[in-house]
Short mmCIF file of C-alpha atoms in Angstrom, two decimals:
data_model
loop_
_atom_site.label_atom_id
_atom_site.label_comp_id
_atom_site.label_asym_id
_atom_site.label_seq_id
_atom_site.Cartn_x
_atom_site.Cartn_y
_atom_site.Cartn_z
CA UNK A 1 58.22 -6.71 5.73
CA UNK A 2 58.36 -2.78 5.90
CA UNK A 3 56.34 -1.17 7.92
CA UNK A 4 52.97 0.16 6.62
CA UNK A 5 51.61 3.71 7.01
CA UNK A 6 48.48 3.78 8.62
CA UNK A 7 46.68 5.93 6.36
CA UNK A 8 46.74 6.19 2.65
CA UNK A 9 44.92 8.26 -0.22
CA UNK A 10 43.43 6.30 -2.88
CA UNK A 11 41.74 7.39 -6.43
CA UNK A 12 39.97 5.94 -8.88
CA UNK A 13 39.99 8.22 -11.85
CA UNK A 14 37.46 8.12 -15.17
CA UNK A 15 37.07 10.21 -17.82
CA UNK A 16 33.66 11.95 -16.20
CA UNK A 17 34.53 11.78 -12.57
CA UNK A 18 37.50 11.25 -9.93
CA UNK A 19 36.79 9.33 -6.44
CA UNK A 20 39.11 9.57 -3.67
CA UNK A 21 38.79 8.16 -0.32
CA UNK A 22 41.25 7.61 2.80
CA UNK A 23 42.11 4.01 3.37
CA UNK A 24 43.33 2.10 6.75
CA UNK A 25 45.95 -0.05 5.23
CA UNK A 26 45.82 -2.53 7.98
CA UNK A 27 42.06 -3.37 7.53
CA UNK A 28 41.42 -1.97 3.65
CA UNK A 29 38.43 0.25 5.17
CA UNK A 30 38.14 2.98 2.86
CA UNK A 31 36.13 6.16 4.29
CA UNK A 32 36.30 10.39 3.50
CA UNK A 33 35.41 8.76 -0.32
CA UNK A 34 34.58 11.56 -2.05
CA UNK A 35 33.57 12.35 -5.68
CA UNK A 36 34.35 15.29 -8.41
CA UNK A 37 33.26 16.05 -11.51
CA UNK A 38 36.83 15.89 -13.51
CA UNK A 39 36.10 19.06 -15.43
CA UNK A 40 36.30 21.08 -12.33
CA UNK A 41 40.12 20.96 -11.82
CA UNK A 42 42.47 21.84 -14.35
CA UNK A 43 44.87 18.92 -13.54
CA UNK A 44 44.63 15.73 -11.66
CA UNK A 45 47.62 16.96 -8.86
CA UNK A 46 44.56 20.35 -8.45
CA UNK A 47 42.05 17.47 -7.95
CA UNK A 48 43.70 15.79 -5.60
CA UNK A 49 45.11 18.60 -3.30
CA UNK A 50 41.52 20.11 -2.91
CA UNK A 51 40.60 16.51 -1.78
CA UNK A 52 43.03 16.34 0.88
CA UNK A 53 42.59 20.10 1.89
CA UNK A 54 38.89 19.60 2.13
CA UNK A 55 39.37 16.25 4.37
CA UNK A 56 42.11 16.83 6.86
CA UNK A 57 44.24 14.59 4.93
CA UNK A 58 47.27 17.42 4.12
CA UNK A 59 49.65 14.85 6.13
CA UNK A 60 49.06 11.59 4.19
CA UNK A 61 51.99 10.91 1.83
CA UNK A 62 51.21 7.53 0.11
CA UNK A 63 48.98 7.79 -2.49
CA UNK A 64 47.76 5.41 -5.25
CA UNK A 65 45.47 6.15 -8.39
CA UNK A 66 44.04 3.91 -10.64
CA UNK A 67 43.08 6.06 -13.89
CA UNK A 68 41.39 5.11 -17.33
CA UNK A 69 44.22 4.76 -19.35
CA UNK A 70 47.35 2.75 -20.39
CA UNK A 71 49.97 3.20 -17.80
CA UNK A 72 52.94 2.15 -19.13
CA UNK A 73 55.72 4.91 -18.57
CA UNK A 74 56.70 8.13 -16.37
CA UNK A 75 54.42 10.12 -18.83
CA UNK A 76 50.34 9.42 -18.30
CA UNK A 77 47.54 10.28 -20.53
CA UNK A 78 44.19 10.27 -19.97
CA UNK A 79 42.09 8.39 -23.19
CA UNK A 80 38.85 10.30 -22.71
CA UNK A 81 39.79 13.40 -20.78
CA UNK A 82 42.41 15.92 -21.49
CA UNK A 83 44.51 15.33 -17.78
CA UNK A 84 47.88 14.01 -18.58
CA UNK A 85 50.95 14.51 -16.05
CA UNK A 86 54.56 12.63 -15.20
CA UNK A 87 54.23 10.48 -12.23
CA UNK A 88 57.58 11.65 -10.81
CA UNK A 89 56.95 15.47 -11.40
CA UNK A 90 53.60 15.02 -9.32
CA UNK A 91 55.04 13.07 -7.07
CA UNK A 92 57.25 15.70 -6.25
CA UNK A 93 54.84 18.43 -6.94
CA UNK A 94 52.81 16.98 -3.99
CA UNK A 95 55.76 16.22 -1.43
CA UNK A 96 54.41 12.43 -1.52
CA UNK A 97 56.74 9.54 -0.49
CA UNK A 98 54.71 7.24 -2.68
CA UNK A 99 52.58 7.82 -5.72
CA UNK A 100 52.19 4.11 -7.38
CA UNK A 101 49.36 5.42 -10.80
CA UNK A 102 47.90 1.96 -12.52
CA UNK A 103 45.61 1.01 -15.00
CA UNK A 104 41.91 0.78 -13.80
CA UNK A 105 41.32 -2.56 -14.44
CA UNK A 106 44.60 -3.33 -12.73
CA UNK A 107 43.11 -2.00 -9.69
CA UNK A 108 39.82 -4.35 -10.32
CA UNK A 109 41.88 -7.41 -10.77
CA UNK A 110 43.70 -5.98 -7.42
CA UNK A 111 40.26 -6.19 -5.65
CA UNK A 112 39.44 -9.53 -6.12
CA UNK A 113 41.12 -11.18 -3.14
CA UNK A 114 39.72 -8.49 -0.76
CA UNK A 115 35.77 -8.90 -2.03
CA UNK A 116 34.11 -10.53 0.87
CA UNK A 117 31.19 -12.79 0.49
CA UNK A 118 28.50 -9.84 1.03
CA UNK A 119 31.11 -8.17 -2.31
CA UNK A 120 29.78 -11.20 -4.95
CA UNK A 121 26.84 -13.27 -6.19
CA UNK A 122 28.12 -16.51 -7.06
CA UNK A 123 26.53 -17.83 -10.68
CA UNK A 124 26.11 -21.38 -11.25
CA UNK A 125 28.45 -24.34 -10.26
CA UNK A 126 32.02 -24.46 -9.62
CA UNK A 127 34.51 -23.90 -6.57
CA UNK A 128 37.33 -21.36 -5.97
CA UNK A 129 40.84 -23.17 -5.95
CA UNK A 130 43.27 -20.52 -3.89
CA UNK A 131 46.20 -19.92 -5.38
CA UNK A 132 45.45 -20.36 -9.05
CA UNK A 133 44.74 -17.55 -11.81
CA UNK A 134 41.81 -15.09 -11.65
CA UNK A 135 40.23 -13.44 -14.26
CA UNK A 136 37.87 -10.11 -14.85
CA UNK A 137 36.08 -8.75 -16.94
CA UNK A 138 33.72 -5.37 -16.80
CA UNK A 139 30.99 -3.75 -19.34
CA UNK A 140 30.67 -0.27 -18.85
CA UNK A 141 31.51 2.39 -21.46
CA UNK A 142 33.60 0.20 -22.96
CA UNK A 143 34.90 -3.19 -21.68
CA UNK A 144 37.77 -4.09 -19.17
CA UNK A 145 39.50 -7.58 -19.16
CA UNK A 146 42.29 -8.37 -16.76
CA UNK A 147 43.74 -11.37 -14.82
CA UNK A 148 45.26 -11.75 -11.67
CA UNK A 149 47.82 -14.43 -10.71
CA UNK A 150 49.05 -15.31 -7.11
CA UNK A 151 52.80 -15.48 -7.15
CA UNK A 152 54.49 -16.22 -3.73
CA UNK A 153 51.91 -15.04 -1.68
CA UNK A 154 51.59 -11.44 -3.59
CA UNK A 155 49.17 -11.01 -6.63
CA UNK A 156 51.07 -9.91 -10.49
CA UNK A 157 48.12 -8.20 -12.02
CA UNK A 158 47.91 -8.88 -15.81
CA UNK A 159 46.20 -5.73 -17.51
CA UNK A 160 45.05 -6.19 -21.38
CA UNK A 161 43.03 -5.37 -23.86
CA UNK A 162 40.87 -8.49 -24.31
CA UNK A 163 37.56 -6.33 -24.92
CA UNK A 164 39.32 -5.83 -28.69
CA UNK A 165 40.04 -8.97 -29.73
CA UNK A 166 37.50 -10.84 -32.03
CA UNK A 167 33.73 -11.20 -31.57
CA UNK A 168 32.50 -14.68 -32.44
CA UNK A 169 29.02 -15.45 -33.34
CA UNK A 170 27.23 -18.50 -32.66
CA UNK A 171 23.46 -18.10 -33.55
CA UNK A 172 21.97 -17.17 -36.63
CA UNK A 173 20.44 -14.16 -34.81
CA UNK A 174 24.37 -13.17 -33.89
CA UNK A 175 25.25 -13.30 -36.99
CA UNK A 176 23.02 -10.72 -37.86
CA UNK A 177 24.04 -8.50 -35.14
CA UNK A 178 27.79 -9.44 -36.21
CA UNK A 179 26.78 -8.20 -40.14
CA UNK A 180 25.10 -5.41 -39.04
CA UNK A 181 28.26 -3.99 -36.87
CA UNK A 182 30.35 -5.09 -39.33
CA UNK A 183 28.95 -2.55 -42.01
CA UNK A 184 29.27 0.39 -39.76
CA UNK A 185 33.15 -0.40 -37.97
CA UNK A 186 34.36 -3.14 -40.15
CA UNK A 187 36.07 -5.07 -37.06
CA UNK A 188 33.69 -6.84 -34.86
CA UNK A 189 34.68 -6.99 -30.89
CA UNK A 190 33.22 -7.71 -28.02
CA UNK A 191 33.35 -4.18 -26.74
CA UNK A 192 30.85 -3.43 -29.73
CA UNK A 193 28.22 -5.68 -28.00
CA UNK A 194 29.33 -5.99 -23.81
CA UNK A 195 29.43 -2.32 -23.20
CA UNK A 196 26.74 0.73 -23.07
CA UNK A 197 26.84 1.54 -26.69
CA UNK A 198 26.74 -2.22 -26.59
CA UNK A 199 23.54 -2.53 -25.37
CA UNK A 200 22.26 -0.07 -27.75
CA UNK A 201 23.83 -1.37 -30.60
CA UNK A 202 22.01 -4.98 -30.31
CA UNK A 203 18.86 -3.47 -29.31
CA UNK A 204 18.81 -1.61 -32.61
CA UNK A 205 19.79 -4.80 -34.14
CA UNK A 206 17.14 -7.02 -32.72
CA UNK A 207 14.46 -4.84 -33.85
CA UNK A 208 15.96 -5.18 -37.41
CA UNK A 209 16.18 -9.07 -36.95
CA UNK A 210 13.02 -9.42 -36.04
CA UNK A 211 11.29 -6.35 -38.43
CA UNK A 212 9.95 -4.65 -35.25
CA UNK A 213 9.75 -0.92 -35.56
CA UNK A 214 11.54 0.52 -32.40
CA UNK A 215 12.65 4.02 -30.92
CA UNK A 216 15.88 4.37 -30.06
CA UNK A 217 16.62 3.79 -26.61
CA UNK A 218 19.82 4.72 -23.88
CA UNK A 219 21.51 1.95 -22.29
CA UNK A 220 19.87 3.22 -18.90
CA UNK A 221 16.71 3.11 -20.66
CA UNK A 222 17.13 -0.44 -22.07
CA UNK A 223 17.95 -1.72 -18.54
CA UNK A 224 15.16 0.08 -17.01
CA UNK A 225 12.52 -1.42 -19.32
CA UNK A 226 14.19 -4.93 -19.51
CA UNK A 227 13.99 -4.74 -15.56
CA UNK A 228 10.45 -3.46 -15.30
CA UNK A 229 9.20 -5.97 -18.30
CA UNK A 230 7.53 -3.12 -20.53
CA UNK A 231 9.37 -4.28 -23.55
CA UNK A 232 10.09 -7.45 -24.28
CA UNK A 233 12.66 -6.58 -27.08
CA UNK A 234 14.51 -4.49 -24.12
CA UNK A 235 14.41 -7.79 -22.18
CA UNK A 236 15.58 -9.81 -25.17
CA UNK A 237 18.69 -7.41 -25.46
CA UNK A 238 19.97 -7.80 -21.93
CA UNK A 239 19.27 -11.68 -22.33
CA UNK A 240 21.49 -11.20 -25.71
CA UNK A 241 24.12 -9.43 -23.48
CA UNK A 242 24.24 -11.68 -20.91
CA UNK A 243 24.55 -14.89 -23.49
CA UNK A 244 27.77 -13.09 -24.97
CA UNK A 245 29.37 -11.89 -21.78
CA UNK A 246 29.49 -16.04 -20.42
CA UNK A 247 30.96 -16.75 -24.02
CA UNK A 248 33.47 -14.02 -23.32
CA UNK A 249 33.89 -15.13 -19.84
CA UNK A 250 34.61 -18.82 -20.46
CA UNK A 251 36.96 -17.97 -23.28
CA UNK A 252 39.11 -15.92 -20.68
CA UNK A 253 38.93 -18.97 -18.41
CA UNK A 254 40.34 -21.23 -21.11
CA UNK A 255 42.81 -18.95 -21.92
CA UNK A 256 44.43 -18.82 -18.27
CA UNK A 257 43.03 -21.49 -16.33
CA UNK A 258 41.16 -19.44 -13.92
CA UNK A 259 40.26 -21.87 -11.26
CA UNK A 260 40.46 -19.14 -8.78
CA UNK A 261 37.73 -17.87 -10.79
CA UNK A 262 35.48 -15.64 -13.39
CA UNK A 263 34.69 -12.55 -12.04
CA UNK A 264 31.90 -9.72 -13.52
CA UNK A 265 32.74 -6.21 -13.30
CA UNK A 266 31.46 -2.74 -14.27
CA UNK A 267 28.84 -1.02 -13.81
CA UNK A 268 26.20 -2.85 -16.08
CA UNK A 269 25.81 -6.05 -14.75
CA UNK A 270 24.71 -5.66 -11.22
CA UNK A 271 22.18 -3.01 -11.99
CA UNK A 272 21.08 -6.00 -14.29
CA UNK A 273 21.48 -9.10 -11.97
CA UNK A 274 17.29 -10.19 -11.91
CA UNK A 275 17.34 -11.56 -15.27
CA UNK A 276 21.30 -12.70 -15.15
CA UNK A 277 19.27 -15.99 -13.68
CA UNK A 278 17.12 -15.75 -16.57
CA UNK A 279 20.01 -15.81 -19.07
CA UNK A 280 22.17 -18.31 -21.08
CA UNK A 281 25.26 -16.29 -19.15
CA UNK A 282 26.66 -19.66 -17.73
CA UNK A 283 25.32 -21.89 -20.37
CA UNK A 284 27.54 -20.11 -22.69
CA UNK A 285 30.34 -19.52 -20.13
CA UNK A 286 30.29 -23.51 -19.66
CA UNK A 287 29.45 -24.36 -24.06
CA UNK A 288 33.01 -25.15 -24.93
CA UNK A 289 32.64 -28.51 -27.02
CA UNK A 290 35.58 -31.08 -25.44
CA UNK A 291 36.35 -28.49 -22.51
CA UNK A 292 32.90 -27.93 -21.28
CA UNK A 293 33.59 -30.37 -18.36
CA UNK A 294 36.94 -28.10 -17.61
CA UNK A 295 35.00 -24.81 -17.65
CA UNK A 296 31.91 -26.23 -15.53
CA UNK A 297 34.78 -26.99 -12.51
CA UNK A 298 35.70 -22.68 -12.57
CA UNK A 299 33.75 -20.40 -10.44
CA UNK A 300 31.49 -17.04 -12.20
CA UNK A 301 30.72 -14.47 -9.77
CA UNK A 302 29.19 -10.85 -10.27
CA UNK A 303 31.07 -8.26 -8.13
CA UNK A 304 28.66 -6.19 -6.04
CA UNK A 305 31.17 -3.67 -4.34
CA UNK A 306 30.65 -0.10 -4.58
CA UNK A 307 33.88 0.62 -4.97
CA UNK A 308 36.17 -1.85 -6.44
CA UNK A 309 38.52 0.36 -8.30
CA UNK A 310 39.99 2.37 -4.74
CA UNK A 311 39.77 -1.02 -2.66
CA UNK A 312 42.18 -2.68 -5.76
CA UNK A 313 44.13 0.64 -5.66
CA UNK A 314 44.74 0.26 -1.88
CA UNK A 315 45.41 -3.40 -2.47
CA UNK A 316 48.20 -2.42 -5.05
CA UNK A 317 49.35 0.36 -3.17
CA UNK A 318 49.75 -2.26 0.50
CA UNK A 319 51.69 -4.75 -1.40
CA UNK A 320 54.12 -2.38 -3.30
CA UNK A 321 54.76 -0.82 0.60
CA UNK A 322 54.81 -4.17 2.44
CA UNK A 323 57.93 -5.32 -0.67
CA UNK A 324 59.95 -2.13 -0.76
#
């Protein structure tokens, strides 16, 4: 095994804002994290110099990004910001003897075995097995899907789009949600419905349902009054959301075999956790006619961690070191 620096840089890099931290690669303890608005730097290598300038951290020369975007040559750019660079040219740009960029959600996936049991609520029944496939999945703007699979004591993350494949309802009242989101994008996935527009979009949709009049609402305002109880068609949508994310869910643990489990992402859920309880989440998750038994045996957990896109990045970054 190569020997590890002892410091590295890691960043975890949206379309709105770019986190960095210093991480202790022995231990994964992240600290110096720091946050940016990305419209304040004209380029992501700017960004990132003015983070180690204002840290101390000029001397660290392993870095690893995660960033909100397909990463799948030299060339990266961003879907929802204008940054875009060539991994080698900053790489040089920066004096850097390791710049390893990855998807986001490949970080997430990355994070998994490093959540400790303070990083995750567990959600109904089932029982890691170690060493057998992982999945994730995370509704934020839009939605992240991702699994993880131990090979020879290292982790191959498996980034995808899952959050565009297709929707399925299974009530009548989701297949008026499905009709209505139909009209207005034609295909129907689950990033329509597990996502912050998401939210929005079946509120709207329950009020038609049910022939409620309603004013439109934010996501953050739809969580806020599902939380505090003041509307019970704001509750009803987050109980909607939850029902589809387990569908979601156990379809991703059919799909793989995730006995090393199901694990919730993003930044909706735990702000939302009170009335996950409440929810059909792992009725749904476990509703899969002659395989219900199989999905009942997989573990669904919500990750808690604050921030599970640098801690993945640092896990990426350690094993990439430790095999080269």
């Amino acid at each position: 095994m190569a020997k590890l620096p002892a410091h590295a840089i890691v960043a975890d890099i949206g379309g709105t804002n770019a986190r960095f931290s210093r991480v202790e690669l022995a231990s994964l303890a992240l600290d110096k994290v720091a946050v940016y608005p990305c419209a304040e730097f004209a380029t992501l290598a700017d960004a990132l110099i003015h983070y180690q300038q204002q840290q101390g951290l000029t001397d660290i020369k392993h870095v690893a990004i995660a960033i909100a975007c397909p990463v799948t040559s030299d060339q990266i750019s961003m879907t929802n910001f204008h940054w875009r660079f060539s991994v080698k040219a900053m790489q040089q740009q920066l004096g850097l003897e390791a710049l390893q960029v990855m998807n986001d959600f490949t970080a997430v996936a990355m994070c998994l075995p490093a959540l400790t049991a303070a990083q995750r609520v567990k959600i109904g029944p089932g029982e890691i097995q170690h060493g057998k496939p992982m999945a994730v999945l995370g509704a934020g703007t839009g939605l992240g899907v991702a699994h993880l699979l131990p090979v020879n004591d290292q982790f191959v993350p498996l980034p995808g789009e899952g959050g565009h494949v297709d929707w399925a309802a299974q009530t009548e009242q989701e297949w008026f949600i499905q009709q209505m989101l139909a009209k207005e994008y034609g295909h129907v996935s689950p990033e329509r419905l597990l996502s912050g527009p998401g939210l929005e979009a079946i509120y709207k949709a329950l009020a038609l349902y049910r022939q409620q009049v309603a004013e439109p609402l934010s996501a953050a305002e739809i969580a806020k009054q599902a939380l505090t109880g003041e509307c019970a068609l704001a509750r009803d949508t987050v109980l909607q959301f939850f029902a589809s994310l387990g569908s979601v869910a156990g379809d991703l643990a059919l799909t793989l075999s995730t006995f090393g489990g199901v694990y919730i992402a993003g930044g909706i859920a735990p702000k939302l956790l009170p009335l996950l309880a409440d929810s059909e989440f792992r009725a749904r998750f476990e509703a899969k006619g002659r395989f219900s038994a199989f999905n009942r045996q997989i573990a669904t957990y919500v990750v808690t961690a604050e921030q599970p896109g640098l801690v993945g990045a640092a896990v990426y970054l350690k094993q990439f070191l430790a095999s080269n």
